[in-house]
XYZ file of C-alpha atoms in Angstrom:
400
model
C 0.000 0.000 0.000
C 1.219 3.504 -0.796
C 0.408 4.639 2.688
C 2.605 1.982 4.215
C 5.449 2.788 1.816
C 5.469 6.380 3.040
C 6.441 5.156 6.487
C 8.699 2.254 5.543
C 12.361 2.639 6.594
C 14.409 4.111 3.772
C 18.010 3.209 2.988
C 19.170 6.400 4.669
C 17.202 5.524 7.785
C 18.348 1.942 8.051
C 21.118 1.704 10.607
C 23.150 -1.426 11.056
C 21.649 -3.711 13.705
C 22.885 -2.776 17.130
C 22.392 -3.810 20.734
C 18.864 -3.813 22.084
C 18.080 -0.886 24.376
C 15.318 -1.231 26.947
C 13.428 1.986 27.679
C 11.691 1.828 31.024
C 8.562 3.886 31.640
C 8.114 5.866 34.845
C 5.250 8.082 35.988
C 6.213 11.034 38.167
C 2.801 12.597 38.794
C 1.361 12.925 42.291
C -2.175 12.835 43.578
C -1.913 16.204 45.309
C -0.735 17.931 42.119
C -3.437 16.364 40.006
C -6.076 17.104 42.662
C -5.556 20.844 42.122
C -5.952 20.428 38.356
C -8.950 18.146 38.789
C -10.891 20.358 41.202
C -10.415 23.466 39.028
C -11.440 21.516 35.931
C -14.510 20.181 37.698
C -15.658 23.577 38.955
C -15.124 25.327 35.612
C -16.891 22.511 33.745
C -19.917 22.841 36.041
C -19.981 26.640 35.883
C -19.778 26.668 32.064
C -22.381 23.902 31.680
C -19.728 21.463 30.329
C -18.354 23.908 27.721
C -15.009 23.903 29.555
C -14.764 20.095 29.170
C -12.339 20.070 26.194
C -10.031 22.563 27.935
C -10.147 20.424 31.065
C -9.349 17.346 28.987
C -6.379 19.091 27.398
C -4.987 20.007 30.819
C -5.501 16.463 32.079
C -3.814 14.842 29.063
C -0.908 17.285 29.205
C -0.362 16.564 32.908
C -0.321 12.792 32.507
C 1.823 12.818 29.368
C 4.323 15.363 30.683
C 4.778 13.165 33.755
C 5.260 9.978 31.726
C 8.983 9.417 31.235
C 10.083 7.000 28.505
C 13.755 6.221 28.895
C 14.047 9.242 31.185
C 12.472 11.719 28.718
C 8.874 12.955 29.073
C 6.140 12.756 26.499
C 4.926 16.067 25.141
C 1.391 17.202 24.355
C 0.953 20.096 21.937
C -2.770 20.245 21.167
C -4.632 23.548 20.879
C -7.636 23.312 23.267
C -9.689 25.519 20.951
C -9.451 22.882 18.230
C -10.568 20.289 20.755
C -13.447 22.614 21.652
C -14.573 22.618 18.022
C -14.679 18.840 18.033
C -16.553 18.848 21.332
C -19.251 21.084 19.874
C -19.630 18.738 16.917
C -20.050 15.710 19.192
C -22.471 17.679 21.381
C -24.510 18.624 18.320
C -24.680 15.010 17.168
C -25.750 13.848 20.622
C -28.450 16.494 20.978
C -29.723 15.779 17.471
C -29.981 12.037 18.142
C -31.748 12.693 21.459
C -34.238 15.062 19.809
C -35.096 12.632 17.017
C -35.431 9.705 19.446
C -37.797 11.614 21.736
C -39.867 13.714 19.335
C -39.732 11.702 16.099
C -39.296 8.090 17.274
C -40.280 6.756 13.867
C -37.127 8.278 12.385
C -34.734 7.018 15.049
C -33.227 4.554 12.604
C -32.341 7.412 10.244
C -30.565 9.314 13.031
C -28.658 6.156 13.945
C -27.611 5.611 10.320
C -26.292 9.187 10.136
C -24.429 8.616 13.391
C -22.956 5.371 12.021
C -21.890 7.123 8.825
C -19.979 9.834 10.708
C -18.563 8.137 13.782
C -15.776 5.981 12.249
C -14.396 8.993 10.357
C -14.511 11.126 13.509
C -12.886 8.362 15.552
C -10.039 8.092 13.026
C -9.639 11.877 13.024
C -9.407 11.882 16.815
C -6.647 9.246 16.714
C -4.761 11.304 14.145
C -5.153 14.462 16.222
C -4.063 12.835 19.482
C -0.988 11.127 18.023
C 0.130 14.144 15.945
C 0.032 16.222 19.104
C 2.111 13.762 21.114
C 5.901 13.806 20.953
C 8.959 12.169 22.472
C 12.425 13.684 22.234
C 11.100 16.272 19.808
C 9.656 13.726 17.347
C 5.914 13.668 16.785
C 3.937 10.448 16.696
C 1.375 9.762 13.968
C -1.582 7.561 13.161
C -1.808 6.352 9.550
C -4.792 3.992 9.616
C -6.875 4.554 6.486
C -10.520 5.616 6.362
C -11.736 2.328 4.888
C -10.159 0.400 7.763
C -11.881 2.667 10.291
C -15.302 1.879 8.793
C -14.639 -1.842 8.444
C -13.497 -2.148 12.059
C -16.013 0.181 13.716
C -19.310 -0.315 11.868
C -20.008 -3.864 13.167
C -20.305 -2.390 16.663
C -23.355 -0.398 15.556
C -25.244 -3.339 14.065
C -26.839 -4.499 17.362
C -28.198 -1.001 18.013
C -29.515 -0.824 14.461
C -31.164 -4.233 14.880
C -32.904 -3.044 18.044
C -34.221 0.067 16.324
C -35.418 -1.782 13.214
C -36.867 -4.966 14.674
C -38.062 -4.205 18.185
C -41.862 -3.736 18.221
C -43.052 -0.236 18.979
C -45.060 0.047 22.196
C -46.766 3.253 23.270
C -46.100 4.506 26.789
C -48.692 3.184 29.245
C -49.976 0.628 26.747
C -50.196 -3.034 27.747
C -47.967 -5.298 25.678
C -49.837 -8.046 23.826
C -48.479 -11.602 24.284
C -47.289 -11.907 20.686
C -45.606 -8.504 20.923
C -43.924 -9.531 24.164
C -42.656 -12.748 22.572
C -41.250 -10.825 19.616
C -39.651 -8.312 21.965
C -37.944 -11.058 23.973
C -36.812 -12.904 20.832
C -35.200 -9.801 19.328
C -33.674 -8.760 22.642
C -32.307 -12.215 23.390
C -31.054 -12.850 19.846
C -29.247 -9.534 19.519
C -27.767 -9.741 23.030
C -26.522 -13.298 22.481
C -25.080 -12.477 19.055
C -23.317 -9.391 20.337
C -21.884 -11.303 23.300
C -20.535 -14.069 21.061
C -19.074 -11.596 18.570
C -17.590 -9.155 21.108
C -14.057 -10.686 21.100
C -14.025 -10.669 17.285
C -15.237 -7.065 17.178
C -12.652 -5.975 19.755
C -9.903 -7.765 17.842
C -10.841 -5.900 14.639
C -10.753 -2.514 16.338
C -7.470 -3.139 18.142
C -5.760 -4.530 15.025
C -6.721 -1.361 13.168
C -5.729 0.918 16.042
C -2.413 -0.705 17.002
C -1.573 -1.250 13.336
C -1.612 2.481 12.592
C 0.811 3.909 15.159
C 3.927 5.477 13.654
C 7.014 6.886 15.356
C 10.169 7.923 13.491
C 9.013 5.992 10.408
C 8.428 2.861 12.486
C 4.879 1.596 11.977
C 3.555 -0.894 14.495
C 1.432 -3.993 13.961
C -0.615 -6.054 16.403
C 0.498 -9.684 16.244
C -2.363 -11.287 18.165
C -4.905 -13.588 16.567
C -8.644 -13.491 17.252
C -8.402 -16.758 19.191
C -6.356 -14.992 21.869
C -9.137 -12.427 22.293
C -11.737 -15.181 22.632
C -9.541 -16.989 25.163
C -9.201 -13.802 27.224
C -12.933 -13.067 27.178
C -13.739 -16.665 28.180
C -11.281 -16.525 31.078
C -12.690 -13.173 32.205
C -16.202 -14.626 32.067
C -15.053 -17.578 34.159
C -13.494 -15.254 36.731
C -16.767 -13.293 36.941
C -18.722 -16.516 37.435
C -16.370 -17.705 40.175
C -16.606 -14.312 41.912
C -20.409 -14.467 41.785
C -20.513 -18.017 43.186
C -18.041 -17.246 45.970
C -19.865 -14.042 46.856
C -23.228 -15.824 46.957
C -21.819 -18.605 49.132
C -20.264 -16.154 51.578
C -23.444 -14.103 51.866
C -25.541 -17.255 52.360
C -23.177 -18.323 55.135
C -23.384 -14.915 56.813
C -27.184 -14.904 56.677
C -27.307 -18.453 58.037
C -24.981 -17.641 60.952
C -26.849 -14.449 61.838
C -30.212 -16.181 61.619
C -29.022 -18.923 63.978
C -27.100 -16.585 66.279
C -28.076 -12.932 66.620
C -31.642 -13.473 65.429
C -32.308 -16.683 67.318
C -34.034 -14.886 70.216
C -36.395 -13.032 67.876
C -39.843 -14.197 66.984
C -40.224 -16.135 63.723
C -41.767 -13.195 61.896
C -39.077 -10.783 63.080
C -36.333 -13.221 62.135
C -37.742 -13.566 58.633
C -38.001 -9.780 58.306
C -34.336 -9.329 59.296
C -33.223 -12.039 56.878
C -35.268 -10.454 54.076
C -33.460 -7.180 54.726
C -30.076 -8.892 54.474
C -30.848 -10.508 51.127
C -30.843 -7.281 49.030
C -27.727 -6.141 50.895
C -26.039 -9.410 49.973
C -27.116 -9.096 46.358
C -25.661 -5.588 46.290
C -22.363 -6.854 47.674
C -22.248 -9.588 45.015
C -23.087 -7.018 42.328
C -20.080 -4.939 43.430
C -17.809 -7.948 43.962
C -18.062 -9.139 40.356
C -16.642 -5.977 38.690
C -14.198 -5.523 41.580
C -12.596 -8.855 40.670
C -13.302 -9.207 36.950
C -12.391 -5.643 35.891
C -8.805 -5.783 37.253
C -8.354 -9.298 35.848
C -9.538 -8.292 32.393
C -7.691 -4.968 32.512
C -4.349 -6.560 33.403
C -4.622 -9.394 30.882
C -5.937 -7.107 28.146
C -3.069 -4.623 28.537
C -0.539 -7.452 28.489
C -2.153 -8.970 25.390
C -2.291 -5.726 23.412
C 1.076 -4.197 24.193
C 2.912 -7.495 24.404
C 1.898 -8.169 20.797
C 2.494 -4.636 19.438
C 5.774 -4.135 17.607
C 7.478 -2.778 14.518
C 10.757 -3.708 12.860
C 12.809 -1.897 15.515
C 10.416 -1.329 18.402
C 8.855 -3.987 20.652
C 6.570 -3.295 23.565
C 6.243 -5.444 26.670
C 3.711 -5.388 29.490
C 3.963 -7.204 32.819
C 0.881 -5.892 34.634
C -0.160 -8.301 37.396
C -3.742 -8.997 38.386
C -2.967 -9.007 42.110
C -1.360 -5.577 41.957
C -4.197 -4.061 39.939
C -6.822 -5.709 42.182
C -5.181 -4.304 45.312
C -4.979 -0.784 43.871
C -8.563 -0.988 42.580
C -9.912 -2.190 45.931
C -8.167 0.574 47.901
C -9.229 3.185 45.339
C -12.886 2.150 45.507
C -12.934 2.176 49.305
C -11.264 5.572 49.606
C -13.464 7.105 46.900
C -16.555 5.992 48.844
C -15.176 7.134 52.214
C -14.143 10.559 50.875
C -17.389 11.005 48.890
C -15.498 11.123 45.600
C -12.667 13.479 46.608
C -10.101 10.683 46.354
C -10.842 10.293 42.636
C -7.773 12.209 41.321
C -5.481 10.304 43.694
C -7.021 7.047 42.462
C -6.410 8.040 38.837
C -2.751 8.767 39.546
C -2.223 5.482 41.421
C -3.846 3.438 38.650
C -1.944 5.294 35.922
C 1.391 4.758 37.665
C 0.781 1.030 38.054
C -0.302 0.507 34.442
C 2.372 2.696 32.871
C 5.279 1.366 34.883
C 4.294 -2.192 33.925
C 5.222 -1.275 30.337
C 8.662 -1.262 28.738
C 10.002 -0.750 25.222
C 12.861 -2.584 23.505
C 14.542 -0.705 20.659
C 17.020 -2.208 18.177
C 20.095 -0.164 17.344
C 21.148 3.356 18.351
C 18.086 5.428 19.219
C 19.716 8.867 18.981
C 20.771 8.416 15.364
C 17.451 7.605 13.788
C 15.622 10.038 16.080
C 17.869 12.856 14.819
C 17.092 11.944 11.215
C 13.392 11.699 12.031
C 13.491 15.238 13.461
C 14.948 16.503 10.198
C 12.401 14.572 8.145
C 9.386 15.954 10.017
C 10.361 19.640 9.843
C 7.850 21.532 7.795
C 5.622 18.466 7.541
C 4.004 17.918 10.934
C 4.270 21.224 12.742
C 0.649 22.180 13.173
C -0.710 19.497 10.845
C -3.096 18.315 13.509
C -5.101 21.453 12.924
C -6.407 19.913 9.711
C -8.466 17.440 11.722
C -11.538 17.858 13.861
C -9.574 18.059 17.111
C -11.468 15.512 19.152
C -10.074 13.344 21.874
C -12.178 10.218 22.395
C -9.341 8.213 23.928
C -6.789 5.791 22.519
């Protein structure tokens, strides 16, 4: 492909193979520093009715990237918040338009969804281009070179379940009783779409991540994701098994607690009172189980997913590695959740910093040959080309 040739190593760029250099990643941010940024961002976002959100996002990204050291040198972030604000207004307009059509013209909801589907992959690709072009390391800008066709092919399947719901779910007026045949059709569509989406989720995620991790470019080194779809299915199955085990263990523990309390503390109560106390404990137990499942499964999936993605991302000269451990992420997640609840949300910025440090410092990068040489040539090659090139895009940041 012509696009790939543009970023293939040229003869001038090709250095003789040299020793492998390992670039460790460190995060130097602190919770107290980020708390000041976070509280100001929060207040200004509320006062401006969310219009300050893109400026707040720019400050947040700049803080985290400037405090991320790769091989001892920080990442840079050069985005113009006003360009991000333009993208935010576009997304806001799309959201308001879809809400208006869904609520006031429900018969045309499918048309609004089709318009949304037609625009979103292009906007997502533009946001990746904007974010990478505005990120630098040692004076060299990153880039994203995934093509537009790939964005549509990888993203559109995610919208098909929503489109199926809109097209095939029977329309029921508010306050109207649902006829038995309508209820059966509703359950069939709901169950069929949910089951299909669940079975296809690993395949859909693999498509998106292959496109995303296959478009990163740094100093003419384009990465690829070398992970087959079967590895995604294996990860999702393991995560589902962990969730099931957490649910079973949680249910067993809560049943044991209720049994012990019923035989101990409640034994002196009358039968009716004892039943009332047990009935109060049941929803509490269900709530604990509901929280226990994501508390265990989210760190497990997060650790394994990061290791899968970055451990399989590499180019000719650059190889990433990730050694994030489930136990470490579970411990940090548990403490973060508890302190966020105890402090009524004020611990949130400290929790973000702790989680970011753990995930980032689990990563490392191996580079073949002398880094300084090809970085110097890359700096010369990008002069007059990148500069403010990110201004050509919409300026949205939807996350990488």
